[in-house]
Coordinates of C-alpha atoms (C1' of nucleotides) in Angstrom, one line a residue:
Chain U
M231 CA 0.1 0.0 0.0
T232 CA 2.9 2.4 0.6
V233 CA 3.0 2.6 -3.6
L234 CA -0.4 4.3 -3.5
A235 CA 0.7 7.0 -0.9
R236 CA 4.0 7.4 -2.9
K237 CA 2.0 8.3 -5.8
L238 CA -0.5 10.4 -4.1
A239 CA 2.3 12.4 -2.8
N240 CA 2.9 13.7 -6.1
F241 CA -0.3 15.5 -5.6
S242 CA 0.3 16.9 -1.9
P243 CA 2.3 15.8 1.1
V244 CA 0.9 12.5 2.8
N245 CA 1.1 12.5 6.5
D246 CA 1.0 9.7 8.9
K247 CA -2.4 10.2 9.6
D248 CA -3.4 10.3 5.9
R249 CA -1.1 7.3 5.1
R250 CA -3.3 5.3 8.0
A251 CA -6.3 6.4 6.5
I252 CA -5.1 4.9 3.1
E253 CA -3.8 1.7 4.7
D254 CA -7.0 1.1 6.8
L255 CA -9.0 1.5 3.4
F256 CA -7.2 -1.2 1.7
T257 CA -7.3 -4.6 3.5
V258 CA -7.9 -7.4 1.5
E259 CA -5.0 -8.3 -0.9
K260 CA -5.4 -11.0 -3.8
R261 CA -2.8 -12.0 -6.2
Y262 CA -3.3 -12.8 -9.9
E263 CA -0.7 -14.3 -12.6
A264 CA 0.2 -12.9 -15.5
G265 CA -2.4 -13.1 -18.3
S266 CA -5.5 -13.7 -16.0
D267 CA -8.5 -11.6 -15.7
I268 CA -8.9 -9.4 -12.4
V269 CA -12.3 -8.4 -13.8
T270 CA -14.3 -9.3 -16.4
E271 CA -16.5 -7.4 -18.8
G272 CA -20.0 -8.0 -18.3
S273 CA -19.6 -8.8 -14.6
V274 CA -20.6 -6.9 -11.2
P275 CA -18.3 -4.0 -10.8
P276 CA -15.9 -5.2 -8.1
A277 CA -14.6 -3.4 -4.8
V278 CA -12.3 -0.6 -5.5
F279 CA -8.9 -1.8 -5.8
T280 CA -5.3 -0.6 -6.3
I281 CA -2.6 -2.3 -7.7
A282 CA -0.1 -3.2 -5.1
E283 CA 2.5 -4.6 -7.4
G284 CA 2.9 -5.7 -10.8
M285 CA 0.8 -4.3 -13.7
A286 CA -2.6 -4.6 -15.1
C287 CA -4.4 -3.3 -18.3
R288 CA -8.0 -2.5 -19.0
Y289 CA -9.0 -4.0 -22.4
R290 CA -12.2 -4.9 -24.8
L291 CA -12.5 -7.6 -26.8
L292 CA -14.4 -7.1 -30.5
A293 CA -16.8 -9.3 -31.7
D294 CA -14.1 -10.7 -34.5
G295 CA -11.5 -11.5 -31.7
R296 CA -9.4 -8.3 -31.8
R297 CA -8.2 -6.8 -28.5
Q298 CA -7.8 -3.1 -27.9
I299 CA -5.7 -2.2 -24.7
M300 CA -7.6 1.1 -23.2
S301 CA -5.1 1.7 -20.5
F302 CA -2.3 0.3 -18.3
L303 CA -2.4 0.4 -14.5
L304 CA 0.8 0.5 -12.8
P305 CA 1.6 0.1 -9.2
G306 CA -0.2 2.7 -7.1
D307 CA -3.1 3.3 -9.6
L308 CA -6.5 3.2 -8.5
C309 CA -9.5 1.6 -10.2
D310 CA -12.2 3.8 -10.5
L311 CA -13.4 5.3 -7.3
H312 CA -17.2 5.3 -8.2
V313 CA -17.3 2.2 -10.4
F314 CA -19.7 0.7 -8.0
V315 CA -22.8 2.5 -9.1
L316 CA -22.7 0.9 -12.3
K317 CA -24.4 -2.6 -12.8
A318 CA -22.0 -4.1 -15.1
M319 CA -18.5 -3.8 -16.3
D320 CA -18.1 -2.5 -20.1
H321 CA -14.5 -3.7 -20.2
S322 CA -12.1 -6.3 -18.7
I323 CA -8.9 -5.8 -16.5
A324 CA -6.3 -8.1 -16.9
A325 CA -2.9 -8.8 -15.1
L326 CA 0.1 -8.4 -17.4
A327 CA 2.7 -9.8 -15.2
P328 CA 2.3 -11.4 -11.6
T329 CA 0.2 -8.8 -9.7
R330 CA -1.1 -8.2 -6.2
I331 CA -4.2 -5.8 -5.7
A332 CA -5.4 -4.4 -2.7
S333 CA -9.2 -3.9 -2.4
A334 CA -11.6 -1.5 -0.4
A335 CA -15.2 -2.2 0.4
R336 CA -17.6 0.5 -0.8
D337 CA -19.0 1.7 2.6
R338 CA -15.5 2.7 3.4
I339 CA -14.6 4.4 0.2
I340 CA -17.6 6.6 0.8
D341 CA -16.8 7.1 4.4
L342 CA -13.3 8.2 3.4
L343 CA -14.8 10.5 0.9
V344 CA -17.0 12.2 3.6
Y345 CA -14.3 12.1 6.6
H346 CA -11.1 12.5 4.7
P347 CA -11.3 15.1 2.4
R348 CA -7.4 15.5 2.1
V349 CA -7.2 12.2 1.3
S350 CA -10.3 12.4 -1.2
A351 CA -8.6 15.4 -2.9
G352 CA -6.0 13.2 -3.6
L353 CA -7.8 10.3 -4.9
W354 CA -9.8 13.0 -6.9
W355 CA -6.6 14.3 -8.3
N356 CA -5.9 10.6 -9.4
E357 CA -8.9 10.3 -11.3
M358 CA -8.3 13.4 -13.1
Q359 CA -4.8 12.1 -14.1
E360 CA -6.6 8.7 -15.3
H361 CA -8.9 11.1 -17.4
A362 CA -6.1 13.0 -18.8
I363 CA -4.4 9.9 -19.8
L364 CA -7.2 8.6 -21.7
R365 CA -7.7 11.7 -23.4
E366 CA -4.1 12.1 -24.4
R367 CA -4.2 8.7 -25.8
I368 CA -7.0 9.5 -28.0
V369 CA -4.9 12.4 -29.4
G370 CA -2.0 10.1 -29.8
L371 CA -4.0 7.3 -31.8
G372 CA -6.0 10.2 -33.7
R373 CA -3.2 12.2 -34.7
L374 CA 0.3 10.4 -34.5
D375 CA 1.9 8.3 -37.0
A376 CA 3.2 4.7 -35.8
A377 CA 6.7 6.2 -34.5
G378 CA 4.8 9.0 -32.8
R379 CA 2.4 6.3 -31.1
V380 CA 5.2 4.0 -29.9
A381 CA 7.4 6.8 -28.7
Y382 CA 4.2 8.3 -26.8
L383 CA 3.7 5.4 -25.0
L384 CA 7.0 4.8 -23.7
C385 CA 7.3 8.5 -22.7
E386 CA 4.3 8.1 -20.8
L387 CA 5.3 4.9 -19.1
Y388 CA 8.7 6.6 -18.3
W389 CA 7.0 9.2 -16.3
R390 CA 4.7 7.4 -14.8
F391 CA 7.1 5.0 -13.3
Q392 CA 9.4 8.1 -12.4
A393 CA 6.3 9.2 -10.3
I394 CA 6.2 6.0 -8.2
G395 CA 10.0 5.8 -7.9
M396 CA 10.7 2.9 -10.0
V397 CA 13.0 4.4 -12.6
R398 CA 16.8 3.7 -12.2
D399 CA 19.4 5.1 -14.8
H400 CA 16.6 5.8 -17.2
R401 CA 15.4 2.2 -17.1
F402 CA 12.4 0.7 -16.0
V403 CA 10.9 -2.9 -15.8
L404 CA 8.1 -3.4 -18.5
P405 CA 6.3 -7.1 -18.8
L406 CA 4.8 -6.2 -22.0
T407 CA 5.5 -8.2 -25.2
Q408 CA 5.4 -6.4 -28.6
P409 CA 1.5 -7.6 -29.6
D410 CA 0.4 -6.0 -26.3
L411 CA 1.8 -2.7 -27.3
A412 CA 0.4 -3.4 -30.6
D413 CA -3.1 -3.9 -29.1
A414 CA -2.4 -0.6 -26.9
L415 CA -1.3 1.3 -30.0
G416 CA -3.7 0.4 -32.9
L417 CA -0.9 -1.3 -35.0
T418 CA 0.3 -4.4 -35.6
P419 CA 2.8 -6.7 -34.0
V420 CA 4.8 -6.3 -37.1
H421 CA 4.7 -3.1 -37.5
V422 CA 5.6 -2.3 -33.6
N423 CA 8.2 -4.2 -34.1
R424 CA 9.8 -2.3 -37.1
I425 CA 9.2 0.9 -35.2
L426 CA 10.9 -0.4 -32.1
Q427 CA 14.0 -1.2 -34.3
R428 CA 14.2 2.2 -35.8
L429 CA 14.0 3.8 -32.5
R430 CA 16.6 1.8 -31.3
Q431 CA 18.9 2.4 -34.1
Q432 CA 18.5 6.1 -33.8
E433 CA 19.7 5.5 -30.1
L434 CA 16.5 7.2 -28.8
V435 CA 15.2 4.0 -26.7
E436 CA 16.0 0.5 -26.1
V437 CA 13.2 -1.7 -25.6
G438 CA 14.2 -5.3 -24.5
R439 CA 12.7 -8.1 -23.2
R440 CA 10.8 -7.1 -19.7
S441 CA 12.6 -3.9 -19.7
V442 CA 12.8 -0.2 -21.2
T443 CA 16.1 2.0 -21.5
I444 CA 15.5 5.5 -22.4
Q445 CA 18.6 6.7 -24.1
D446 CA 17.5 10.1 -25.3
L447 CA 14.3 11.5 -23.6
E448 CA 14.5 14.9 -25.1
R449 CA 14.6 13.5 -29.0
L450 CA 12.2 10.8 -27.9
Q451 CA 9.6 13.3 -26.7
E452 CA 10.0 15.3 -29.8
V453 CA 9.0 12.0 -32.0
A454 CA 6.0 11.8 -29.7
L455 CA 5.2 15.5 -29.6
F456 CA 5.1 14.9 -25.6
S457 CA 4.5 17.1 -23.0
N458 CA 4.3 15.3 -19.4
R459 CA 2.2 18.4 -18.3
Y460 CA -1.3 16.4 -18.5
L461 CA 0.0 13.9 -15.8
H462 CA -0.2 16.8 -13.4
L463 CA 3.0 15.8 -11.4
G464 CA 3.7 19.5 -10.0
G465 CA 1.5 18.9 -6.9
A466 CA -1.8 20.6 -5.8
P467 CA -2.3 24.5 -6.2
E468 CA -1.5 26.0 -2.9
E469 CA -5.0 27.4 -2.5
I470 CA -6.4 24.0 -2.7
R471 CA -4.1 22.2 -0.7
S472 CA -5.2 24.7 2.4
Y473 CA -8.7 24.6 1.6
F474 CA -8.6 20.8 1.9
D475 CA -6.5 21.0 5.1
Q476 CA -9.2 23.2 6.5
L477 CA -12.1 21.1 5.2
E478 CA -10.4 17.9 7.2
A479 CA -10.0 19.8 10.2
E480 CA -13.8 20.8 10.3
R481 CA -15.4 17.3 9.0
Q482 CA -13.4 15.5 11.7
R483 CA -14.7 17.8 14.5
L484 CA -18.0 17.4 13.0
E485 CA -17.6 13.7 13.0
R486 CA -16.8 13.6 16.9
N487 CA -19.5 15.8 17.8
G488 CA -22.2 14.5 15.5
T489 CA -22.0 10.6 16.3
Chain B
M229 CA -31.0 23.2 -15.7
T230 CA -33.5 20.8 -16.4
V231 CA -31.5 19.0 -18.9
L232 CA -28.8 18.0 -16.3
A233 CA -31.7 16.5 -14.2
R234 CA -33.0 14.5 -17.2
K235 CA -29.8 13.0 -17.9
L236 CA -29.3 12.0 -14.2
A237 CA -33.0 10.4 -14.5
N238 CA -31.4 7.7 -16.8
F239 CA -29.4 6.7 -13.7
S240 CA -32.1 7.0 -10.7
P241 CA -35.3 8.7 -10.3
V242 CA -34.9 12.7 -9.4
N243 CA -37.4 13.9 -6.7
D244 CA -38.1 17.6 -6.6
K245 CA -35.7 18.0 -3.5
D246 CA -32.9 16.6 -5.6
R247 CA -34.1 18.9 -8.7
R248 CA -33.7 22.1 -6.2
A249 CA -30.5 20.7 -5.2
I250 CA -29.2 20.5 -8.6
E251 CA -30.5 23.9 -9.6
D252 CA -29.3 25.3 -6.5
L253 CA -25.8 24.2 -7.5
F254 CA -25.4 25.8 -10.9
T255 CA -26.6 29.7 -10.4
V256 CA -24.2 31.5 -12.9
E257 CA -25.2 31.1 -16.4
K258 CA -22.9 32.4 -19.3
R259 CA -23.4 32.3 -23.1
Y260 CA -20.8 31.6 -25.7
E261 CA -20.9 31.8 -29.5
A262 CA -20.0 29.0 -31.9
G263 CA -16.3 28.4 -32.5
S264 CA -15.0 30.4 -29.2
D265 CA -13.2 28.8 -26.3
I266 CA -15.1 28.0 -23.0
V267 CA -11.9 27.1 -21.3
T268 CA -8.3 27.2 -22.6
E269 CA -5.3 25.0 -22.3
G270 CA -3.0 26.4 -19.7
S271 CA -5.4 28.4 -17.9
V272 CA -6.6 27.8 -14.2
P273 CA -9.3 25.4 -14.0
P274 CA -12.7 26.9 -14.0
A275 CA -15.8 26.1 -11.8
V276 CA -17.6 23.0 -12.3
F277 CA -20.1 23.7 -15.2
T278 CA -22.7 22.0 -17.4
I279 CA -23.8 22.3 -20.8
A280 CA -27.4 24.0 -20.4
E281 CA -27.8 24.5 -24.1
G282 CA -25.9 24.0 -27.3
M283 CA -22.7 21.7 -27.8
A284 CA -19.1 21.8 -27.1
C285 CA -16.1 19.8 -27.5
R286 CA -12.7 18.9 -25.5
Y287 CA -9.9 19.6 -27.9
R288 CA -6.2 19.9 -28.1
L289 CA -3.8 21.5 -30.8
L290 CA -0.6 19.8 -31.7
A291 CA 2.6 22.0 -32.1
D292 CA 2.2 21.6 -35.7
G293 CA -1.3 23.0 -35.7
R294 CA -3.5 19.9 -36.2
R295 CA -6.4 19.6 -33.8
Q296 CA -7.8 16.5 -32.2
I297 CA -11.2 16.5 -30.6
M298 CA -11.2 14.6 -27.6
S299 CA -14.9 14.3 -26.6
F300 CA -18.1 16.2 -27.2
L301 CA -20.2 17.7 -24.4
L302 CA -23.9 17.7 -24.9
P303 CA -27.0 19.5 -22.9
G304 CA -26.9 17.9 -19.6
D305 CA -23.2 17.2 -19.9
L306 CA -20.9 18.0 -16.8
C307 CA -17.4 19.2 -17.0
D308 CA -15.1 17.1 -14.4
L309 CA -16.7 17.3 -11.1
H310 CA -13.1 17.5 -9.5
V311 CA -11.1 19.6 -12.1
F312 CA -10.2 22.3 -9.5
V313 CA -7.6 20.1 -7.8
L314 CA -5.4 20.8 -10.6
K315 CA -3.0 23.7 -11.4
A316 CA -4.0 24.1 -15.1
M317 CA -6.0 22.8 -17.9
D318 CA -4.3 20.4 -19.9
H319 CA -6.9 20.9 -23.0
S320 CA -9.2 23.6 -24.1
I321 CA -13.1 23.4 -24.5
A322 CA -14.6 25.3 -27.3
A323 CA -18.4 26.0 -28.2
L324 CA -19.4 24.1 -31.4
A325 CA -22.8 26.2 -31.3
P326 CA -24.1 28.9 -29.5
T327 CA -24.1 27.5 -26.3
R328 CA -25.3 28.4 -22.6
I329 CA -23.5 27.0 -19.9
A330 CA -24.3 27.1 -15.8
S331 CA -21.4 27.1 -13.3
A332 CA -21.2 26.0 -9.8
A333 CA -18.5 27.1 -7.1
R334 CA -16.1 24.9 -5.5
D335 CA -17.5 24.6 -2.4
R336 CA -20.8 24.3 -3.5
I337 CA -19.9 20.9 -5.4
I338 CA -18.1 19.9 -2.2
D339 CA -21.0 20.5 0.1
L340 CA -23.3 18.6 -2.3
L341 CA -21.0 15.9 -2.5
V342 CA -21.1 15.6 1.4
Y343 CA -24.8 16.1 2.1
H344 CA -26.6 15.0 -0.9
P345 CA -25.3 11.4 -1.4
R346 CA -27.9 10.4 -3.7
V347 CA -27.4 13.4 -6.2
S348 CA -23.6 13.1 -5.7
A349 CA -24.2 9.4 -6.9
G350 CA -25.6 10.5 -10.1
L351 CA -22.8 12.7 -10.5
W352 CA -20.5 9.8 -10.2
W353 CA -22.5 7.6 -12.4
N354 CA -22.1 10.7 -15.1
E355 CA -18.2 10.8 -14.5
M356 CA -18.3 6.9 -15.0
Q357 CA -19.9 7.3 -18.1
E358 CA -17.7 10.0 -19.4
H359 CA -14.8 7.8 -18.6
A360 CA -16.5 5.1 -20.4
I361 CA -16.9 7.4 -23.4
L362 CA -13.2 8.2 -23.7
R363 CA -12.5 4.3 -23.4
E364 CA -14.7 3.5 -26.2
R365 CA -13.3 6.2 -28.5
I366 CA -10.0 4.6 -28.0
V367 CA -11.2 1.1 -28.9
G368 CA -12.6 3.0 -32.1
L369 CA -9.8 4.8 -33.0
G370 CA -7.1 1.9 -32.3
R371 CA -9.2 -0.9 -34.0
L372 CA -12.0 0.3 -36.4
D373 CA -11.3 1.2 -40.0
A374 CA -12.9 4.9 -41.5
A375 CA -16.5 3.5 -42.0
G376 CA -16.6 2.0 -38.6
R377 CA -15.4 5.0 -36.8
V378 CA -18.0 7.4 -38.4
A379 CA -20.7 5.0 -37.7
Y380 CA -19.4 4.7 -34.2
L381 CA -19.7 8.3 -33.6
L382 CA -23.0 8.6 -35.1
C383 CA -24.3 5.9 -32.9
E384 CA -22.9 7.1 -30.0
L385 CA -24.4 10.9 -30.5
Y386 CA -27.7 9.2 -31.3
W387 CA -28.2 7.4 -28.0
R388 CA -26.6 10.4 -26.0
F389 CA -29.1 12.5 -27.4
Q390 CA -31.8 10.2 -27.0
A391 CA -30.9 9.9 -23.5
I392 CA -31.8 13.8 -22.9
G393 CA -34.9 13.4 -25.3
M394 CA -33.2 15.3 -28.1
V395 CA -34.1 12.9 -30.7
R396 CA -37.3 13.1 -33.0
D397 CA -38.2 10.6 -35.7
H398 CA -34.5 9.2 -35.6
R399 CA -33.3 12.5 -36.3
F400 CA -31.2 14.8 -34.0
V401 CA -29.4 18.4 -34.5
L402 CA -25.8 18.0 -34.7
P403 CA -23.9 21.5 -35.3
L404 CA -20.5 19.6 -36.6
T405 CA -19.1 20.4 -40.1
Q406 CA -17.2 17.6 -41.9
P407 CA -13.6 19.0 -40.7
D408 CA -14.9 19.0 -37.1
L409 CA -15.6 15.2 -37.6
A410 CA -12.4 14.5 -39.2
D411 CA -10.9 16.0 -36.0
A412 CA -12.7 13.9 -33.5
L413 CA -12.1 10.8 -35.7
G414 CA -8.5 11.1 -36.4
L415 CA -9.2 11.2 -40.4
T416 CA -9.0 13.8 -42.9
P417 CA -12.2 15.9 -44.1
V418 CA -11.7 14.4 -47.6
H419 CA -12.3 10.9 -46.4
V420 CA -14.8 11.5 -43.7
N421 CA -16.9 13.1 -46.8
R422 CA -16.3 10.2 -49.0
I423 CA -17.4 7.9 -45.9
L424 CA -20.6 9.9 -45.5
Q425 CA -21.7 9.6 -49.1
R426 CA -21.2 5.8 -48.9
L427 CA -23.3 5.5 -45.8
R428 CA -26.0 7.8 -47.2
Q429 CA -25.8 5.8 -50.6
Q430 CA -26.1 2.6 -48.4
E431 CA -29.2 3.9 -46.9
L432 CA -27.8 3.7 -43.2
V433 CA -27.6 7.4 -42.1
E434 CA -28.2 10.8 -43.7
V435 CA -26.0 13.6 -42.4
G436 CA -26.9 16.7 -43.4
R437 CA -26.3 20.4 -42.7
R438 CA -26.8 20.8 -39.0
S439 CA -28.7 17.6 -38.6
V440 CA -28.6 13.8 -38.9
T441 CA -31.2 11.2 -39.7
I442 CA -30.6 7.8 -38.9
Q443 CA -32.1 5.3 -41.3
D444 CA -31.0 2.1 -40.4
L445 CA -29.8 2.2 -36.7
E446 CA -29.4 -1.8 -36.7
R447 CA -27.0 -1.8 -39.5
L448 CA -25.3 1.1 -38.7
Q449 CA -24.4 -0.4 -35.4
E450 CA -23.0 -3.5 -37.1
V451 CA -20.9 -1.4 -39.1
A452 CA -19.8 0.4 -35.8
L453 CA -19.3 -3.0 -34.1
F454 CA -21.4 -0.5 -31.6
S455 CA -23.1 -1.5 -28.2
N456 CA -24.7 1.2 -26.3
R457 CA -23.8 -0.7 -23.0
Y458 CA -21.0 0.9 -22.0
L459 CA -23.3 4.1 -21.7
H460 CA -25.3 2.7 -18.7
L461 CA -28.2 4.0 -19.6
G462 CA -30.1 1.1 -17.8
G463 CA -30.4 2.8 -14.3
A464 CA -28.6 2.0 -11.0
P465 CA -28.6 -1.4 -9.7
E466 CA -31.3 -1.5 -6.8
E467 CA -28.9 -2.1 -4.1
I468 CA -27.2 0.9 -4.7
R469 CA -30.1 2.9 -5.4
S470 CA -31.4 2.1 -1.7
Y471 CA -28.0 2.3 -0.1
F472 CA -27.8 5.9 -1.3
D473 CA -31.5 6.7 -0.3
Q474 CA -30.6 5.6 3.1
L475 CA -27.2 7.4 3.2
E476 CA -29.0 10.6 2.3
A477 CA -31.5 10.2 5.4
E478 CA -28.6 9.8 7.6
R479 CA -26.4 12.5 6.4
Q480 CA -29.2 15.0 6.3
R481 CA -29.9 14.0 10.0
L482 CA -26.0 14.5 11.2
E483 CA -26.2 17.8 9.0
R484 CA -29.2 19.2 11.3
N485 CA -27.6 17.8 14.2
G486 CA -24.0 18.9 13.9
T487 CA -24.3 22.4 13.1
Chain D
dC230 C1' 14.9 -31.3 -25.9
dG231 C1' 10.6 -30.4 -28.0
dG232 C1' 6.8 -27.1 -28.4
dG233 C1' 4.8 -22.3 -28.3
dA234 C1' 5.1 -17.9 -27.8
dG235 C1' 7.4 -13.9 -29.1
dG236 C1' 10.6 -11.4 -32.2
dT237 C1' 12.4 -10.7 -36.8
dT238 C1' 12.0 -10.3 -42.2
dG239 C1' 10.6 -9.7 -46.8
dA240 C1' 7.2 -8.4 -50.6
dG241 C1' 2.6 -7.2 -52.3
dC242 C1' -1.3 -4.8 -51.3
dA243 C1' -5.2 -1.4 -49.5
dT244 C1' -6.7 1.9 -46.9
dG245 C1' -6.6 6.6 -46.2
dT246 C1' -3.6 11.0 -47.2
dT247 C1' -2.1 14.7 -50.0
dC248 C1' -2.9 17.9 -53.3
dA249 C1' -5.4 20.3 -56.0
dA250 C1' -9.7 22.6 -57.9
dA251 C1' -14.2 23.7 -58.2
dG252 C1' -19.1 24.0 -56.7
dG253 C1' -22.4 25.7 -52.8
dA254 C1' -23.7 27.8 -48.8
dT255 C1' -23.5 31.8 -45.3
dG256 C1' -22.9 36.1 -43.5
dT257 C1' -21.1 40.4 -43.7
dG258 C1' -20.2 45.0 -45.6
dG259 C1' -21.2 48.1 -48.7
Chain P
dC43 C1' -30.2 43.9 -51.6
dC44 C1' -26.5 42.6 -53.8
dA45 C1' -21.4 41.5 -54.1
dC46 C1' -17.8 39.1 -52.0
dA47 C1' -15.4 36.6 -49.0
dT48 C1' -15.0 32.8 -46.2
dC49 C1' -15.6 28.3 -45.0
dC50 C1' -17.7 23.9 -46.2
dT51 C1' -18.7 20.2 -49.3
dT52 C1' -17.3 17.5 -53.4
dT53 C1' -14.4 15.5 -56.8
dG54 C1' -10.3 13.2 -58.8
dA55 C1' -5.5 11.3 -59.2
dA56 C1' -1.2 10.2 -57.5
dC57 C1' 1.1 8.6 -53.3
dA58 C1' 2.7 6.4 -48.5
dT59 C1' 2.1 4.5 -44.6
dG60 C1' 0.9 0.4 -42.3
dC61 C1' -1.3 -4.0 -43.1
dT62 C1' -1.5 -9.0 -44.5
dC63 C1' 0.5 -13.2 -45.4
dA64 C1' 4.3 -16.1 -44.8
dA65 C1' 8.5 -17.9 -43.3
dC66 C1' 12.1 -18.6 -40.2
dC67 C1' 14.6 -17.9 -36.0
dT68 C1' 15.0 -17.4 -30.8
dC69 C1' 14.1 -17.8 -26.4
dC70 C1' 11.6 -19.6 -22.5
dC71 C1' 9.7 -23.0 -19.8
dG72 C1' 7.9 -27.3 -19.2

DNA sequence: CGGGAGGTTGAGCATGTTCAAAGGATGTGG
DNA sequence: CCACATCCTTTGAACATGCTCAACCTCCCG
């Protein structure tokens, strides 16, 4: 669970009380092996969960069997705070590597939203970030050529792994195959392969089995027309931070009096 | 403001008290003419707002001047409940037709989230729907050919306009030009034009100036591999509905006692 | 060691792009 | 109220990016 706290620290400082609130939230742990579904399309939405370790993706299978990966879930990523208001999942979530997830019951989430405004704000930030990631992917799929798309995805993953302290020497572990990348990028595995070779030969990035080494982030980001602004890693606006600190104090007072 | 209430009724019944809570929320109204920015990339996130009338889109301009439209905002659509936690907008929002928007101050939104769990649940549903719409667009851009994409967008708009009662005789008003469609679909205007002609000639749909007439929804949906499941128009799960009704009663009691 | 999945390579092909040009609609200013 | 400018729509032809299909190689992992 420390990963989630580490991620939220990109929004605003997480004190011990916050950390405890988060840890109290996600109690049940479960393991999934690479390739297995964590949630299946059509099923009843599960409890809210977060990736404690490993990696997963949201995907949908088309009638003709093709797959499209919509987004990747990294350690510390949350699965839809509010998904429980829906009747059925409209997509599946699968583990891409051996993965540990931690779940939170619905009531606990709702209580947290009410009584821990500061942590809530962090979770909202997280949701806004996921929203922004989806939107950027739309821009990439709509307007970038194959090289741009591949570069884009690698840049995004670099910064997201960076934000949770999982990059060492411009290198991070990535348990994706080329067919996985193709399904995320709307390309064929064959073409992804050719692009990766080109990027390697241009000494921009080296994508090997299970790991990625960024050799020239600057130029890679140019190929992708990438800016990391949309990840909103710069922290909360000062005004918002103090607003929620204040709100938190109030709510907790109300809580003690009211019950 | 009745449009938002009408939209939320797709999730769960909206009583007069709920309607009042919503109306109290969105007080300030403002008008924008077609083509003007409602929110600009890089600016400070605005108050939360909803489209009262007209139509808008989220978009981003690339360094080289190309535009990608990420999503369309129809009457009753909300602009990010939680956007105020961010420092700067990562995209712009523009009016596509003469548009009226209604805004809500941040504090009011937060109060609503705390003291009107039932309405909150509706707004959460709305957010989940927007999320799902983005994800589906990714599937479309990644895996559908040009005809599929065009058909997909038309199907989606059909159902969304349907949900707010703005379809008459399989026909709805759509103030989009072919270049607009192209920017949303990741195609060129020229190609969009050819596809529209083909769809018309196949008697699936007639896209004219400012309006769309669906001639054969069934077949159009087949071309797009479309299913409207992801829009979650089927209402809330019974269990969730009663859960929030109960929560609402509790919170309001707490509110009266606590202050 | 053998099977299966992932990775790599090549050649022909197709979908959608680019570029160019002309015909309509719309709306603005004279 | 007409004239003109602008943007949208439509059409054609050459072109290019990425796909398809097919084969072979390599690396795990059982």
